[in-house]
């Protein structure tokens, strides 16, 4: 998000995206409406403070980096509950491969795609 800076008073799609990112992290940004108001500024300050960032309420490069950093280290997957994933790897990585994978499991692909 290099050179993308958001602050109170800004409006638009990037503000909506910021609100959605904060919401996905369990932080209440207020109404997701694309308006950077008082509630969103407070949520940003709180996030910045909790993450040892300068708590100025402005979303610049450092805050964006932290907000959008990968969190795979906290992701735990129980692969035993996803046996179909190993089976999927046996098919071509194409639309036809996916269709065949679904057909082999008894799924009527044509009904799913509205082609029936």
GROMACS .gro file of N, CA, C and O in nm:
model
  464
    1UNK      N    1   0.083  -0.119   0.000
    1UNK     CA    2   0.000   0.000   0.000
    1UNK      C    3   0.088   0.125   0.000
    1UNK      O    4   0.055   0.224   0.061
    2UNK      N    5   0.201   0.114  -0.066
    2UNK     CA    6   0.296   0.224  -0.068
    2UNK      C    7   0.228   0.355  -0.108
    2UNK      O    8   0.153   0.361  -0.204
    3UNK      N    9   0.255   0.457  -0.031
    3UNK     CA   10   0.208   0.592  -0.058
    3UNK      C   11   0.057   0.610  -0.046
    3UNK      O   12   0.004   0.709  -0.094
    4UNK      N   13  -0.012   0.515   0.014
    4UNK     CA   14  -0.155   0.532   0.038
    4UNK      C   15  -0.172   0.577   0.182
    4UNK      O   16  -0.135   0.506   0.275
    5UNK      N   17  -0.223   0.696   0.198
    5UNK     CA   18  -0.238   0.755   0.330
    5UNK      C   19  -0.385   0.792   0.349
    5UNK      O   20  -0.443   0.862   0.267
    6UNK      N   21  -0.442   0.743   0.457
    6UNK     CA   22  -0.582   0.773   0.488
    6UNK      C   23  -0.590   0.837   0.625
    6UNK      O   24  -0.519   0.797   0.718
    7UNK      N   25  -0.680   0.934   0.636
    7UNK     CA   26  -0.701   1.001   0.764
    7UNK      C   27  -0.842   1.054   0.773
    7UNK      O   28  -0.917   1.050   0.675
    8UNK      N   29  -0.876   1.102   0.890
    8UNK     CA   30  -1.010   1.154   0.915
    8UNK      C   31  -1.047   1.257   0.809
    8UNK      O   32  -0.968   1.344   0.773
    9UNK      N   33  -1.169   1.241   0.756
    9UNK     CA   34  -1.218   1.330   0.652
    9UNK      C   35  -1.212   1.267   0.514
    9UNK      O   36  -1.281   1.312   0.422
   10UNK      N   37  -1.130   1.161   0.499
   10UNK     CA   38  -1.122   1.093   0.370
   10UNK      C   39  -1.246   1.007   0.347
   10UNK      O   40  -1.311   0.963   0.441
   11UNK      N   41  -1.276   0.984   0.220
   11UNK     CA   42  -1.389   0.901   0.183
   11UNK      C   43  -1.352   0.820   0.060
   11UNK      O   44  -1.263   0.857  -0.015
   12UNK      N   45  -1.421   0.706   0.043
   12UNK     CA   46  -1.403   0.629  -0.079
   12UNK      C   47  -1.375   0.482  -0.056
   12UNK      O   48  -1.387   0.430   0.055
   13UNK      N   49  -1.338   0.416  -0.167
   13UNK     CA   50  -1.318   0.271  -0.166
   13UNK      C   51  -1.206   0.227  -0.073
   13UNK      O   52  -1.216   0.122  -0.008
   14UNK      N   53  -1.098   0.304  -0.066
   14UNK     CA   54  -0.987   0.265   0.022
   14UNK      C   55  -1.026   0.274   0.168
   14UNK      O   56  -0.982   0.194   0.251
   15UNK      N   57  -1.110   0.369   0.201
   15UNK     CA   58  -1.160   0.378   0.340
   15UNK      C   59  -1.248   0.258   0.369
   15UNK      O   60  -1.238   0.197   0.476
   16UNK      N   61  -1.333   0.221   0.274
   16UNK     CA   62  -1.416   0.102   0.291
   16UNK      C   63  -1.328  -0.020   0.313
   16UNK      O   64  -1.354  -0.102   0.401
   17UNK      N   65  -1.222  -0.033   0.233
   17UNK     CA   66  -1.129  -0.145   0.247
   17UNK      C   67  -1.066  -0.145   0.386
   17UNK      O   68  -1.059  -0.248   0.453
   18UNK      N   69  -1.022  -0.029   0.432
   18UNK     CA   70  -0.964  -0.018   0.566
   18UNK      C   71  -1.064  -0.063   0.671
   18UNK      O   72  -1.031  -0.140   0.762
   19UNK      N   73  -1.188  -0.019   0.658
   19UNK     CA   74  -1.292  -0.059   0.754
   19UNK      C   75  -1.311  -0.211   0.753
   19UNK      O   76  -1.324  -0.273   0.859
   20UNK      N   77  -1.309  -0.269   0.636
   20UNK     CA   78  -1.326  -0.414   0.625
   20UNK      C   79  -1.208  -0.490   0.685
   20UNK      O   80  -1.226  -0.592   0.752
   21UNK      N   81  -1.088  -0.440   0.663
   21UNK     CA   82  -0.968  -0.505   0.719
   21UNK      C   83  -0.974  -0.500   0.871
   21UNK      O   84  -0.951  -0.601   0.939
   22UNK      N   85  -1.006  -0.385   0.926
   22UNK     CA   86  -1.015  -0.373   1.072
   22UNK      C   87  -1.124  -0.465   1.127
   22UNK      O   88  -1.103  -0.534   1.227
   23UNK      N   89  -1.238  -0.466   1.059
   23UNK     CA   90  -1.348  -0.552   1.102
   23UNK      C   91  -1.307  -0.699   1.100
   23UNK      O   92  -1.341  -0.776   1.190
   24UNK      N   93  -1.231  -0.741   0.999
   24UNK     CA   94  -1.186  -0.879   0.988
   24UNK      C   95  -1.090  -0.916   1.100
   24UNK      O   96  -1.072  -1.033   1.132
   25UNK      N   97  -1.029  -0.816   1.162
   25UNK     CA   98  -0.937  -0.839   1.273
   25UNK      C   99  -1.008  -0.825   1.408
   25UNK      O  100  -0.945  -0.825   1.512
   26UNK      N  101  -1.141  -0.811   1.403
   26UNK     CA  102  -1.218  -0.802   1.526
   26UNK      C  103  -1.217  -0.665   1.588
   26UNK      O  104  -1.247  -0.649   1.706
   27UNK      N  105  -1.183  -0.564   1.509
   27UNK     CA  106  -1.179  -0.426   1.559
   27UNK      C  107  -1.299  -0.352   1.501
   27UNK      O  108  -1.317  -0.348   1.380
   28UNK      N  109  -1.380  -0.294   1.586
   28UNK     CA  110  -1.500  -0.225   1.541
   28UNK      C  111  -1.468  -0.090   1.477
   28UNK      O  112  -1.438   0.005   1.548
   29UNK      N  113  -1.476  -0.082   1.343
   29UNK     CA  114  -1.446   0.044   1.277
   29UNK      C  115  -1.566   0.136   1.263
   29UNK      O  116  -1.559   0.238   1.196
   30UNK      N  117  -1.677   0.098   1.324
   30UNK     CA  118  -1.801   0.171   1.300
   30UNK      C  119  -1.868   0.114   1.177
   30UNK      O  120  -1.834   0.005   1.130
   31UNK      N  121  -1.962   0.189   1.122
   31UNK     CA  122  -2.033   0.144   1.003
   31UNK      C  123  -1.936   0.142   0.885
   31UNK      O  124  -1.859   0.235   0.864
   32UNK      N  125  -1.940   0.033   0.807
   32UNK     CA  126  -1.857   0.023   0.687
   32UNK      C  127  -1.927   0.101   0.576
   32UNK      O  128  -2.015   0.050   0.507
   33UNK      N  129  -1.886   0.227   0.563
   33UNK     CA  130  -1.955   0.318   0.472
   33UNK      C  131  -1.861   0.401   0.385
   33UNK      O  132  -1.904   0.486   0.309
   34UNK      N  133  -1.731   0.377   0.398
   34UNK     CA  134  -1.636   0.451   0.316
   34UNK      C  135  -1.606   0.591   0.365
   34UNK      O  136  -1.547   0.671   0.294
   35UNK      N  137  -1.645   0.622   0.488
   35UNK     CA  138  -1.623   0.754   0.545
   35UNK      C  139  -1.529   0.741   0.665
   35UNK      O  140  -1.558   0.667   0.759
   36UNK      N  141  -1.418   0.812   0.662
   36UNK     CA  142  -1.320   0.807   0.770
   36UNK      C  143  -1.360   0.914   0.871
   36UNK      O  144  -1.322   1.031   0.863
   37UNK      N  145  -1.439   0.871   0.969
   37UNK     CA  146  -1.488   0.963   1.071
   37UNK      C  147  -1.424   0.940   1.206
   37UNK      O  148  -1.321   0.872   1.219
   38UNK      N  149  -1.485   0.993   1.308
   38UNK     CA  150  -1.433   0.988   1.444
   38UNK      C  151  -1.420   0.844   1.496
   38UNK      O  152  -1.320   0.809   1.559
   39UNK      N  153  -1.520   0.761   1.471
   39UNK     CA  154  -1.518   0.623   1.520
   39UNK      C  155  -1.404   0.545   1.455
   39UNK      O  156  -1.330   0.472   1.521
   40UNK      N  157  -1.389   0.560   1.324
   40UNK     CA  158  -1.281   0.491   1.254
   40UNK      C  159  -1.145   0.542   1.301
   40UNK      O  160  -1.053   0.463   1.323
   41UNK      N  161  -1.132   0.671   1.320
   41UNK     CA  162  -1.006   0.726   1.369
   41UNK      C  163  -0.971   0.667   1.506
   41UNK      O  164  -0.856   0.629   1.531
   42UNK      N  165  -1.069   0.655   1.591
   42UNK     CA  166  -1.047   0.596   1.723
   42UNK      C  167  -1.005   0.449   1.711
   42UNK      O  168  -0.915   0.404   1.783
   43UNK      N  169  -1.068   0.376   1.621
   43UNK     CA  170  -1.032   0.235   1.600
   43UNK      C  171  -0.889   0.223   1.547
   43UNK      O  172  -0.814   0.135   1.590
   44UNK      N  173  -0.852   0.311   1.457
   44UNK     CA  174  -0.715   0.311   1.402
   44UNK      C  175  -0.615   0.341   1.513
   44UNK      O  176  -0.513   0.273   1.526
   45UNK      N  177  -0.642   0.443   1.593
   45UNK     CA  178  -0.551   0.477   1.704
   45UNK      C  179  -0.535   0.359   1.800
   45UNK      O  180  -0.425   0.328   1.844
   46UNK      N  181  -0.645   0.296   1.831
   46UNK     CA  182  -0.641   0.181   1.920
   46UNK      C  183  -0.556   0.069   1.860
   46UNK      O  184  -0.473   0.008   1.927
   47UNK      N  185  -0.577   0.040   1.731
   47UNK     CA  186  -0.499  -0.063   1.662
   47UNK      C  187  -0.351  -0.026   1.663
   47UNK      O  188  -0.265  -0.111   1.692
   48UNK      N  189  -0.321   0.098   1.633
   48UNK     CA  190  -0.182   0.142   1.631
   48UNK      C  191  -0.118   0.128   1.768
   48UNK      O  192  -0.005   0.079   1.779
   49UNK      N  193  -0.188   0.168   1.870
   49UNK     CA  194  -0.134   0.159   2.006
   49UNK      C  195  -0.111   0.013   2.045
   49UNK      O  196  -0.007  -0.021   2.099
   50UNK      N  197  -0.206  -0.075   2.015
   50UNK     CA  198  -0.193  -0.217   2.047
   50UNK      C  199  -0.080  -0.285   1.971
   50UNK      O  200  -0.032  -0.391   2.012
   51UNK      N  201  -0.038  -0.226   1.861
   51UNK     CA  202   0.066  -0.286   1.777
   51UNK      C  203   0.196  -0.206   1.778
   51UNK      O  204   0.278  -0.218   1.687
   52UNK      N  205   0.215  -0.126   1.882
   52UNK     CA  206   0.338  -0.049   1.902
   52UNK      C  207   0.372   0.041   1.783
   52UNK      O  208   0.488   0.055   1.743
   53UNK      N  209   0.270   0.103   1.726
   53UNK     CA  210   0.288   0.198   1.617
   53UNK      C  211   0.257   0.337   1.670
   53UNK      O  212   0.197   0.353   1.776
   54UNK      N  213   0.298   0.439   1.597
   54UNK     CA  214   0.264   0.576   1.634
   54UNK      C  215   0.112   0.591   1.627
   54UNK      O  216   0.053   0.577   1.520
   55UNK      N  217   0.051   0.618   1.742
   55UNK     CA  218  -0.095   0.622   1.750
   55UNK      C  219  -0.146   0.761   1.714
   55UNK      O  220  -0.193   0.837   1.798
   56UNK      N  221  -0.138   0.792   1.583
   56UNK     CA  222  -0.182   0.923   1.536
   56UNK      C  223  -0.315   0.919   1.461
   56UNK      O  224  -0.367   1.021   1.421
   57UNK      N  225  -0.370   0.799   1.442
   57UNK     CA  226  -0.497   0.786   1.373
   57UNK      C  227  -0.487   0.799   1.222
   57UNK      O  228  -0.588   0.797   1.153
   58UNK      N  229  -0.366   0.811   1.171
   58UNK     CA  230  -0.342   0.822   1.027
   58UNK      C  231  -0.289   0.688   0.978
   58UNK      O  232  -0.197   0.631   1.036
   59UNK      N  233  -0.347   0.638   0.870
   59UNK     CA  234  -0.305   0.509   0.815
   59UNK      C  235  -0.209   0.535   0.700
   59UNK      O  236  -0.250   0.565   0.588
   60UNK      N  237  -0.081   0.524   0.732
   60UNK     CA  238   0.025   0.539   0.634
   60UNK      C  239   0.092   0.405   0.609
   60UNK      O  240   0.039   0.300   0.646
   61UNK      N  241   0.210   0.408   0.548
   61UNK     CA  242   0.279   0.285   0.508
   61UNK      C  243   0.299   0.186   0.624
   61UNK      O  244   0.272   0.068   0.609
   62UNK      N  245   0.344   0.234   0.739
   62UNK     CA  246   0.373   0.145   0.851
   62UNK      C  247   0.247   0.077   0.903
   62UNK      O  248   0.246  -0.043   0.928
   63UNK      N  249   0.140   0.153   0.915
   63UNK     CA  250   0.013   0.095   0.961
   63UNK      C  251  -0.042  -0.001   0.858
   63UNK      O  252  -0.088  -0.111   0.892
   64UNK      N  253  -0.037   0.036   0.729
   64UNK     CA  254  -0.083  -0.055   0.624
   64UNK      C  255  -0.003  -0.185   0.627
   64UNK      O  256  -0.060  -0.294   0.615
   65UNK      N  257   0.129  -0.173   0.641
   65UNK     CA  258   0.213  -0.293   0.643
   65UNK      C  259   0.169  -0.388   0.755
   65UNK      O  260   0.159  -0.509   0.735
   66UNK      N  261   0.145  -0.332   0.871
   66UNK     CA  262   0.104  -0.415   0.986
   66UNK      C  263  -0.036  -0.473   0.965
   66UNK      O  264  -0.060  -0.591   0.992
   67UNK      N  265  -0.126  -0.391   0.914
   67UNK     CA  266  -0.264  -0.436   0.891
   67UNK      C  267  -0.273  -0.548   0.789
   67UNK      O  268  -0.356  -0.638   0.801
   68UNK      N  269  -0.189  -0.542   0.687
   68UNK     CA  270  -0.200  -0.637   0.577
   68UNK      C  271  -0.093  -0.745   0.580
   68UNK      O  272  -0.085  -0.825   0.487
   69UNK      N  273  -0.014  -0.749   0.687
   69UNK     CA  274   0.088  -0.852   0.700
   69UNK      C  275   0.023  -0.990   0.709
   69UNK      O  276  -0.084  -1.006   0.766
   70UNK      N  277   0.088  -1.086   0.652
   70UNK     CA  278   0.038  -1.224   0.655
   70UNK      C  279   0.038  -1.274   0.798
   70UNK      O  280   0.132  -1.250   0.874
   71UNK      N  281  -0.066  -1.345   0.832
   71UNK     CA  282  -0.076  -1.401   0.968
   71UNK      C  283  -0.076  -1.553   0.963
   71UNK      O  284  -0.140  -1.618   1.043
   72UNK      N  285  -0.003  -1.611   0.869
   72UNK     CA  286  -0.004  -1.756   0.854
   72UNK      C  287   0.052  -1.828   0.975
   72UNK      O  288   0.019  -1.942   0.999
   73UNK      N  289   0.136  -1.761   1.053
   73UNK     CA  290   0.191  -1.829   1.169
   73UNK      C  291   0.084  -1.863   1.272
   73UNK      O  292   0.101  -1.954   1.352
   74UNK      N  293  -0.030  -1.795   1.268
   74UNK     CA  294  -0.136  -1.824   1.363
   74UNK      C  295  -0.244  -1.915   1.301
   74UNK      O  296  -0.338  -1.951   1.368
   75UNK      N  297  -0.225  -1.951   1.176
   75UNK     CA  298  -0.321  -2.036   1.108
   75UNK      C  299  -0.287  -2.182   1.132
   75UNK      O  300  -0.176  -2.225   1.107
   76UNK      N  301  -0.383  -2.256   1.182
   76UNK     CA  302  -0.365  -2.399   1.205
   76UNK      C  303  -0.466  -2.474   1.121
   76UNK      O  304  -0.585  -2.445   1.127
   77UNK      N  305  -0.416  -2.567   1.041
   77UNK     CA  306  -0.503  -2.646   0.955
   77UNK      C  307  -0.494  -2.792   0.995
   77UNK      O  308  -0.385  -2.847   1.008
   78UNK      N  309  -0.608  -2.855   1.016
   78UNK     CA  310  -0.613  -2.997   1.043
   78UNK      C  311  -0.636  -3.066   0.909
   78UNK      O  312  -0.749  -3.078   0.863
   79UNK      N  313  -0.527  -3.107   0.846
   79UNK     CA  314  -0.535  -3.165   0.712
   79UNK      C  315  -0.617  -3.293   0.708
   79UNK      O  316  -0.671  -3.328   0.604
   80UNK      N  317  -0.630  -3.362   0.821
   80UNK     CA  318  -0.709  -3.485   0.823
   80UNK      C  319  -0.857  -3.457   0.796
   80UNK      O  320  -0.931  -3.545   0.757
   81UNK      N  321  -0.898  -3.332   0.818
   81UNK     CA  322  -1.036  -3.295   0.790
   81UNK      C  323  -1.056  -3.247   0.646
   81UNK      O  324  -1.166  -3.211   0.608
   82UNK      N  325  -0.948  -3.247   0.569
   82UNK     CA  326  -0.955  -3.202   0.430
   82UNK      C  327  -0.897  -3.307   0.334
   82UNK      O  328  -0.812  -3.276   0.251
   83UNK      N  329  -0.942  -3.433   0.343
   83UNK     CA  330  -0.883  -3.536   0.257
   83UNK      C  331  -0.905  -3.510   0.109
   83UNK      O  332  -0.824  -3.550   0.026
   84UNK      N  333  -1.012  -3.443   0.075
   84UNK     CA  334  -1.041  -3.413  -0.065
   84UNK      C  335  -0.936  -3.323  -0.127
   84UNK      O  336  -0.917  -3.324  -0.248
   85UNK      N  337  -0.863  -3.247  -0.043
   85UNK     CA  338  -0.762  -3.156  -0.097
   85UNK      C  339  -0.649  -3.234  -0.164
   85UNK      O  340  -0.602  -3.197  -0.272
   86UNK      N  341  -0.608  -3.344  -0.102
   86UNK     CA  342  -0.505  -3.428  -0.163
   86UNK      C  343  -0.558  -3.491  -0.292
   86UNK      O  344  -0.485  -3.502  -0.391
   87UNK      N  345  -0.684  -3.526  -0.292
   87UNK     CA  346  -0.745  -3.583  -0.413
   87UNK      C  347  -0.753  -3.479  -0.524
   87UNK      O  348  -0.729  -3.509  -0.641
   88UNK      N  349  -0.784  -3.356  -0.489
   88UNK     CA  350  -0.794  -3.249  -0.587
   88UNK      C  351  -0.661  -3.228  -0.659
   88UNK      O  352  -0.659  -3.198  -0.778
   89UNK      N  353  -0.552  -3.248  -0.588
   89UNK     CA  354  -0.420  -3.229  -0.648
   89UNK      C  355  -0.393  -3.327  -0.762
   89UNK      O  356  -0.302  -3.305  -0.842
   90UNK      N  357  -0.472  -3.432  -0.772
   90UNK     CA  358  -0.454  -3.531  -0.878
   90UNK      C  359  -0.517  -3.488  -1.010
   90UNK      O  360  -0.498  -3.553  -1.113
   91UNK      N  361  -0.591  -3.378  -1.009
   91UNK     CA  362  -0.659  -3.329  -1.128
   91UNK      C  363  -0.584  -3.210  -1.187
   91UNK      O  364  -0.511  -3.140  -1.116
   92UNK      N  365  -0.606  -3.187  -1.316
   92UNK     CA  366  -0.545  -3.070  -1.381
   92UNK      C  367  -0.596  -2.942  -1.316
   92UNK      O  368  -0.713  -2.932  -1.279
   93UNK      N  369  -0.509  -2.844  -1.306
   93UNK     CA  370  -0.546  -2.715  -1.248
   93UNK      C  371  -0.611  -2.628  -1.356
   93UNK      O  372  -0.562  -2.520  -1.390
   94UNK      N  373  -0.721  -2.678  -1.408
   94UNK     CA  374  -0.796  -2.607  -1.512
   94UNK      C  375  -0.944  -2.615  -1.478
   94UNK      O  376  -0.984  -2.691  -1.388
   95UNK      N  377  -1.024  -2.543  -1.551
   95UNK     CA  378  -1.168  -2.551  -1.530
   95UNK      C  379  -1.217  -2.693  -1.558
   95UNK      O  380  -1.298  -2.748  -1.483
   96UNK      N  381  -1.166  -2.755  -1.664
   96UNK     CA  382  -1.207  -2.892  -1.696
   96UNK      C  383  -1.166  -2.989  -1.584
   96UNK      O  384  -1.242  -3.080  -1.550
   97UNK      N  385  -1.047  -2.968  -1.528
   97UNK     CA  386  -1.002  -3.053  -1.418
   97UNK      C  387  -1.092  -3.040  -1.297
   97UNK      O  388  -1.128  -3.139  -1.232
   98UNK      N  389  -1.133  -2.917  -1.266
   98UNK     CA  390  -1.224  -2.894  -1.153
   98UNK      C  391  -1.360  -2.955  -1.180
   98UNK      O  392  -1.420  -3.017  -1.092
   99UNK      N  393  -1.409  -2.940  -1.301
   99UNK     CA  394  -1.538  -3.001  -1.337
   99UNK      C  395  -1.532  -3.153  -1.320
   99UNK      O  396  -1.625  -3.213  -1.265
  100UNK      N  397  -1.423  -3.215  -1.364
  100UNK     CA  398  -1.409  -3.360  -1.351
  100UNK      C  399  -1.402  -3.401  -1.205
  100UNK      O  400  -1.463  -3.500  -1.163
  101UNK      N  401  -1.328  -3.326  -1.126
  101UNK     CA  402  -1.318  -3.352  -0.982
  101UNK      C  403  -1.458  -3.353  -0.919
  101UNK      O  404  -1.492  -3.443  -0.843
  102UNK      N  405  -1.538  -3.254  -0.952
  102UNK     CA  406  -1.674  -3.245  -0.897
  102UNK      C  407  -1.762  -3.359  -0.948
  102UNK      O  408  -1.837  -3.420  -0.871
  103UNK      N  409  -1.754  -3.388  -1.077
  103UNK     CA  410  -1.833  -3.499  -1.134
  103UNK      C  411  -1.800  -3.631  -1.066
  103UNK      O  412  -1.889  -3.711  -1.038
  104UNK      N  413  -1.670  -3.654  -1.041
  104UNK     CA  414  -1.627  -3.778  -0.977
  104UNK      C  415  -1.680  -3.791  -0.835
  104UNK      O  416  -1.678  -3.900  -0.778
  105UNK      N  417  -1.729  -3.683  -0.778
  105UNK     CA  418  -1.787  -3.686  -0.645
  105UNK      C  419  -1.938  -3.680  -0.650
  105UNK      O  420  -2.004  -3.655  -0.549
  106UNK      N  421  -1.995  -3.698  -0.769
  106UNK     CA  422  -2.140  -3.703  -0.783
  106UNK      C  423  -2.209  -3.568  -0.786
  106UNK      O  424  -2.330  -3.560  -0.765
  107UNK      N  425  -2.134  -3.464  -0.811
  107UNK     CA  426  -2.193  -3.330  -0.815
  107UNK      C  427  -2.226  -3.297  -0.960
  107UNK      O  428  -2.142  -3.308  -1.049
  108UNK      N  429  -2.351  -3.256  -0.983
  108UNK     CA  430  -2.396  -3.221  -1.117
  108UNK      C  431  -2.345  -3.079  -1.148
  108UNK      O  432  -2.407  -2.980  -1.112
  109UNK      N  433  -2.233  -3.075  -1.215
  109UNK     CA  434  -2.167  -2.947  -1.246
  109UNK      C  435  -2.255  -2.859  -1.331
  109UNK      O  436  -2.259  -2.737  -1.314
  110UNK      N  437  -2.329  -2.918  -1.425
  110UNK     CA  438  -2.414  -2.839  -1.512
  110UNK      C  439  -2.524  -2.766  -1.437
  110UNK      O  440  -2.559  -2.653  -1.470
  111UNK      N  441  -2.576  -2.830  -1.333
  111UNK     CA  442  -2.678  -2.764  -1.250
  111UNK      C  443  -2.615  -2.648  -1.174
  111UNK      O  444  -2.672  -2.539  -1.165
  112UNK      N  445  -2.493  -2.670  -1.122
  112UNK     CA  446  -2.425  -2.563  -1.048
  112UNK      C  447  -2.396  -2.441  -1.134
  112UNK      O  448  -2.403  -2.328  -1.088
  113UNK      N  449  -2.363  -2.465  -1.259
  113UNK     CA  450  -2.326  -2.354  -1.347
  113UNK      C  451  -2.443  -2.299  -1.427
  113UNK      O  452  -2.427  -2.210  -1.507
  114UNK      N  453  -2.562  -2.359  -1.409
  114UNK     CA  454  -2.680  -2.313  -1.480
  114UNK      C  455  -2.684  -2.355  -1.625
  114UNK      O  456  -2.754  -2.296  -1.705
  115UNK      N  457  -2.611  -2.460  -1.659
  115UNK     CA  458  -2.606  -2.505  -1.796
  115UNK      C  459  -2.697  -2.626  -1.820
  115UNK      O  460  -2.695  -2.685  -1.928
  116UNK      N  461  -2.773  -2.663  -1.720
  116UNK     CA  462  -2.862  -2.780  -1.734
  116UNK      C  463  -2.995  -2.741  -1.791
  116UNK      O  464  -3.039  -2.631  -1.783
   0.00000   0.00000   0.00000
